[in-house]
């Protein structure tokens, strides 16, 4: 089994690590876009064109499924990606985990990029899945970019700024950008208030990985042989994981994978 994941940068690491843990025997293809990142400031049309190019680079390696490991790309490009690649290649998008978070009763906060915060896309998710729950949308200025650069000082500053916008009574935080899952514990520490119940964090990586297996009619097999290989594509060129990826546990997990011998 071969599963591809795509994003402009290392936000796809969380979902990739989740796939690796569920199926250590799966070959992985990571398709990044260092030439075109960041995608967030681009127009929807421009972002979609970049996403299609990155997806087609991954598709050339003949994966069995493609995960869009980016909330922004899912919002703007998922329809175009599915129109281009399905049904031959199942495409799985990444949606903020608002539904399971709201099931806890709240109050909850959704940490997301400024572009996503307040967007019709996110507001629709809140309306459909968080009715009756107190929801605060928190714009996290600069956090995704700081995580991408592995800039510790900038990460701390961005997390602190977003935590200051998060109400004290929040019991749950939805990580509405895949980059944020790489610093989830730092977010938890910043938002947790003394004397309050343990803060719940809801990311999307585990659910996305599980959905990819379901689309393929496969099941988790965490005990399978760790025989999966890794192919990394950088704007279509074969390369290696960015050094910043190794800052995070998810990246170091992938570093141990054998590189695929040839493109397939």
GROMACS .gro file of N, CA and C in nm, residues 71 75 95-98 108-130 135-140 174-177 180:
model
  120
   71UNK      N    1  -0.537   2.247   0.579
   71UNK     CA    2  -0.673   2.297   0.586
   71UNK      C    3  -0.703   2.398   0.476
   75UNK      N    4  -0.988   2.374   0.179
   75UNK     CA    5  -1.095   2.471   0.158
   75UNK      C    6  -1.104   2.513   0.012
   95UNK      N    7  -1.026   1.853   0.754
   95UNK     CA    8  -1.127   1.945   0.807
   95UNK      C    9  -1.103   1.961   0.957
   96UNK      N   10  -1.111   2.084   1.010
   96UNK     CA   11  -1.095   2.102   1.154
   96UNK      C   12  -1.191   2.014   1.233
   97UNK      N   13  -1.144   1.961   1.345
   97UNK     CA   14  -1.220   1.862   1.423
   97UNK      C   15  -1.324   1.930   1.511
   98UNK      N   16  -1.409   2.012   1.450
   98UNK     CA   17  -1.509   2.087   1.526
   98UNK      C   18  -1.619   1.995   1.578
  108UNK      N   19  -1.558   2.605   2.365
  108UNK     CA   20  -1.438   2.568   2.289
  108UNK      C   21  -1.385   2.687   2.210
  109UNK      N   22  -1.258   2.677   2.177
  109UNK     CA   23  -1.192   2.777   2.093
  109UNK      C   24  -1.138   2.707   1.969
  110UNK      N   25  -1.146   2.773   1.856
  110UNK     CA   26  -1.089   2.721   1.732
  110UNK      C   27  -0.971   2.809   1.696
  111UNK      N   28  -0.851   2.753   1.708
  111UNK     CA   29  -0.730   2.823   1.666
  111UNK      C   30  -0.710   2.795   1.518
  112UNK      N   31  -0.701   2.901   1.439
  112UNK     CA   32  -0.685   2.886   1.295
  112UNK      C   33  -0.606   3.004   1.241
  113UNK      N   34  -0.567   2.996   1.115
  113UNK     CA   35  -0.497   3.107   1.052
  113UNK      C   36  -0.593   3.225   1.039
  114UNK      N   37  -0.541   3.346   1.030
  114UNK     CA   38  -0.630   3.461   1.013
  114UNK      C   39  -0.720   3.448   0.891
  115UNK      N   40  -0.670   3.386   0.784
  115UNK     CA   41  -0.752   3.372   0.663
  115UNK      C   42  -0.870   3.278   0.685
  116UNK      N   43  -0.851   3.177   0.767
  116UNK     CA   44  -0.959   3.080   0.792
  116UNK      C   45  -1.055   3.131   0.899
  117UNK      N   46  -1.003   3.202   0.998
  117UNK     CA   47  -1.086   3.253   1.107
  117UNK      C   48  -1.193   3.347   1.052
  118UNK      N   49  -1.316   3.317   1.085
  118UNK     CA   50  -1.426   3.401   1.038
  118UNK      C   51  -1.469   3.376   0.895
  119UNK      N   52  -1.404   3.279   0.828
  119UNK     CA   53  -1.439   3.251   0.688
  119UNK      C   54  -1.574   3.180   0.680
  120UNK      N   55  -1.643   3.193   0.566
  120UNK     CA   56  -1.769   3.121   0.550
  120UNK      C   57  -1.751   2.970   0.570
  121UNK      N   58  -1.637   2.916   0.528
  121UNK     CA   59  -1.608   2.774   0.545
  121UNK      C   60  -1.612   2.736   0.693
  122UNK      N   61  -1.539   2.810   0.775
  122UNK     CA   62  -1.535   2.775   0.917
  122UNK      C   63  -1.668   2.804   0.985
  123UNK      N   64  -1.732   2.914   0.947
  123UNK     CA   65  -1.861   2.946   1.007
  123UNK      C   66  -1.964   2.838   0.975
  124UNK      N   67  -1.959   2.782   0.856
  124UNK     CA   68  -2.052   2.674   0.820
  124UNK      C   69  -2.027   2.552   0.908
  125UNK      N   70  -1.900   2.518   0.931
  125UNK     CA   71  -1.869   2.405   1.018
  125UNK      C   72  -1.921   2.429   1.159
  126UNK      N   73  -1.906   2.549   1.209
  126UNK     CA   74  -1.956   2.581   1.343
  126UNK      C   75  -2.107   2.568   1.348
  127UNK      N   76  -2.173   2.623   1.247
  127UNK     CA   77  -2.320   2.619   1.244
  127UNK      C   78  -2.371   2.475   1.234
  128UNK      N   79  -2.303   2.394   1.154
  128UNK     CA   80  -2.351   2.258   1.131
  128UNK      C   81  -2.318   2.162   1.245
  129UNK      N   82  -2.206   2.186   1.314
  129UNK     CA   83  -2.159   2.086   1.409
  129UNK      C   84  -2.144   2.136   1.552
  130UNK      N   85  -2.160   2.264   1.575
  130UNK     CA   86  -2.138   2.316   1.711
  130UNK      C   87  -2.254   2.401   1.758
  135UNK      N   88  -1.853   2.908   2.113
  135UNK     CA   89  -1.734   2.892   2.029
  135UNK      C   90  -1.666   3.028   2.014
  136UNK      N   91  -1.535   3.029   2.036
  136UNK     CA   92  -1.454   3.148   2.011
  136UNK      C   93  -1.356   3.117   1.899
  137UNK      N   94  -1.359   3.198   1.795
  137UNK     CA   95  -1.263   3.183   1.685
  137UNK      C   96  -1.139   3.267   1.716
  138UNK      N   97  -1.025   3.202   1.718
  138UNK     CA   98  -0.900   3.268   1.757
  138UNK      C   99  -0.805   3.274   1.637
  139UNK      N  100  -0.777   3.391   1.584
  139UNK     CA  101  -0.680   3.403   1.475
  139UNK      C  102  -0.537   3.393   1.530
  140UNK      N  103  -0.460   3.303   1.474
  140UNK     CA  104  -0.324   3.278   1.525
  140UNK      C  105  -0.223   3.340   1.427
  174UNK      N  106  -0.969   2.346   1.934
  174UNK     CA  107  -0.959   2.281   1.804
  174UNK      C  108  -0.838   2.338   1.732
  175UNK      N  109  -0.748   2.251   1.688
  175UNK     CA  110  -0.630   2.294   1.614
  175UNK      C  111  -0.668   2.299   1.467
  176UNK      N  112  -0.703   2.419   1.419
  176UNK     CA  113  -0.760   2.434   1.286
  176UNK      C  114  -0.658   2.457   1.176
  177UNK      N  115  -0.533   2.426   1.202
  177UNK     CA  116  -0.428   2.429   1.101
  177UNK      C  117  -0.335   2.313   1.130
  180UNK      N  118  -0.029   2.343   1.357
  180UNK     CA  119  -0.044   2.361   1.501
  180UNK      C  120  -0.031   2.228   1.576
   0.00000   0.00000   0.00000
